[in-house]
C-alpha positions as YAML, in Angstrom:
chain: A
units: angstrom
residues:
- id: 1
  name: UNK
  ca: [20.00, -19.58, -21.15]
- id: 2
  name: UNK
  ca: [19.67, -16.14, -19.66]
- id: 3
  name: UNK
  ca: [18.60, -14.52, -22.93]
- id: 4
  name: UNK
  ca: [15.70, -16.95, -23.41]
- id: 5
  name: UNK
  ca: [14.62, -16.48, -19.80]
- id: 6
  name: UNK
  ca: [14.69, -12.71, -20.36]
- id: 7
  name: UNK
  ca: [12.56, -13.05, -23.47]
- id: 8
  name: UNK
  ca: [10.05, -15.20, -21.59]
- id: 9
  name: UNK
  ca: [9.99, -12.59, -18.80]
- id: 10
  name: UNK
  ca: [9.08, -9.90, -21.34]
- id: 11
  name: UNK
  ca: [6.43, -12.12, -22.93]
- id: 12
  name: UNK
  ca: [4.90, -12.88, -19.53]
- id: 13
  name: UNK
  ca: [4.86, -9.17, -18.68]
- id: 14
  name: UNK
  ca: [3.08, -8.38, -21.95]
- id: 15
  name: UNK
  ca: [0.55, -11.11, -21.15]
- id: 16
  name: UNK
  ca: [-0.11, -9.57, -17.73]
- id: 17
  name: UNK
  ca: [1.27, -12.59, -15.89]
- id: 18
  name: UNK
  ca: [3.44, -10.72, -13.40]
- id: 19
  name: UNK
  ca: [4.26, -13.78, -11.27]
- id: 20
  name: UNK
  ca: [5.66, -15.58, -14.31]
- id: 21
  name: UNK
  ca: [7.49, -12.43, -15.44]
- id: 22
  name: UNK
  ca: [9.13, -12.19, -12.04]
- id: 23
  name: UNK
  ca: [10.09, -15.86, -12.09]
- id: 24
  name: UNK
  ca: [11.62, -15.71, -15.58]
- id: 25
  name: UNK
  ca: [13.44, -12.45, -14.80]
- id: 26
  name: UNK
  ca: [14.91, -13.99, -11.65]
- id: 27
  name: UNK
  ca: [16.08, -17.01, -13.68]
- id: 28
  name: UNK
  ca: [17.74, -14.71, -16.23]
- id: 29
  name: UNK
  ca: [19.42, -12.70, -13.48]
- id: 30
  name: UNK
  ca: [20.68, -15.84, -11.75]
- id: 31
  name: UNK
  ca: [22.63, -16.59, -14.92]
- id: 32
  name: UNK
  ca: [23.63, -13.02, -15.80]
- id: 33
  name: UNK
  ca: [23.46, -10.47, -12.95]
- id: 34
  name: UNK
  ca: [24.10, -7.56, -15.33]
- id: 35
  name: UNK
  ca: [21.19, -8.27, -17.68]
- id: 36
  name: UNK
  ca: [19.53, -4.84, -17.61]
- id: 37
  name: UNK
  ca: [16.32, -5.90, -19.38]
- id: 38
  name: UNK
  ca: [15.68, -8.62, -16.80]
- id: 39
  name: UNK
  ca: [16.32, -6.14, -13.98]
- id: 40
  name: UNK
  ca: [13.76, -3.76, -15.44]
- id: 41
  name: UNK
  ca: [11.18, -6.52, -16.01]
- id: 42
  name: UNK
  ca: [11.66, -7.73, -12.44]
- id: 43
  name: UNK
  ca: [11.22, -4.23, -11.03]
- id: 44
  name: UNK
  ca: [8.07, -3.55, -13.06]
- id: 45
  name: UNK
  ca: [6.60, -6.99, -12.30]
- id: 46
  name: UNK
  ca: [7.15, -6.49, -8.59]
- id: 47
  name: UNK
  ca: [5.60, -3.02, -8.63]
- id: 48
  name: UNK
  ca: [2.57, -4.14, -10.64]
- id: 49
  name: UNK
  ca: [2.05, -7.18, -8.44]
- id: 50
  name: UNK
  ca: [2.46, -5.12, -5.25]
- id: 51
  name: UNK
  ca: [1.62, -1.45, -5.95]
- id: 52
  name: UNK
  ca: [2.25, -0.52, -2.32]
- id: 53
  name: UNK
  ca: [5.98, -0.92, -3.09]
- id: 54
  name: UNK
  ca: [5.77, 2.29, -5.08]
- id: 55
  name: UNK
  ca: [4.26, 4.19, -2.17]
- id: 56
  name: UNK
  ca: [6.39, 2.53, 0.49]
- id: 57
  name: UNK
  ca: [9.82, 1.77, -0.85]
- id: 58
  name: UNK
  ca: [12.06, -0.40, 1.29]
- id: 59
  name: UNK
  ca: [15.79, 0.27, 1.25]
- id: 60
  name: UNK
  ca: [17.80, -2.64, 2.65]
- id: 61
  name: UNK
  ca: [21.12, -1.38, 3.97]
- id: 62
  name: UNK
  ca: [22.24, -4.72, 5.34]
- id: 63
  name: UNK
  ca: [22.27, -3.78, 9.02]
- id: 64
  name: UNK
  ca: [18.97, -1.86, 8.85]
- id: 65
  name: UNK
  ca: [16.03, -1.09, 6.57]
- id: 66
  name: UNK
  ca: [14.39, 2.21, 5.73]
- id: 67
  name: UNK
  ca: [10.68, 2.03, 4.94]
- id: 68
  name: UNK
  ca: [8.92, 4.86, 3.12]
- id: 69
  name: UNK
  ca: [10.67, 7.75, 1.45]
- id: 70
  name: UNK
  ca: [11.95, 10.77, 3.31]
- id: 71
  name: UNK
  ca: [14.76, 12.63, 1.53]
- id: 72
  name: UNK
  ca: [16.29, 13.69, 4.85]
- id: 73
  name: UNK
  ca: [16.56, 10.02, 5.88]
- id: 74
  name: UNK
  ca: [17.75, 8.62, 2.55]
- id: 75
  name: UNK
  ca: [20.48, 11.22, 1.89]
- id: 76
  name: UNK
  ca: [22.73, 10.30, 4.84]
- id: 77
  name: UNK
  ca: [22.05, 6.58, 4.38]
- id: 78
  name: UNK
  ca: [23.25, 6.62, 0.76]
- id: 79
  name: UNK
  ca: [26.42, 8.67, 1.25]
...
């Protein structure tokens, strides 16, 4: 179930296998969208696998995407 998938995501993260951690976290979230541990593992796995995500965040607003972080651009988009 989702709990086991979450545990395997954490174990994969500890082992440095970020692709597996991402996969297990996604499986856990598919079964329980509110599983906070899996959300955190997924976020960390993605950032470690692709460090440029930290420098260039992408905010998907549905009808448009914001790339990079500029407070003056994000503020109106999030209100």
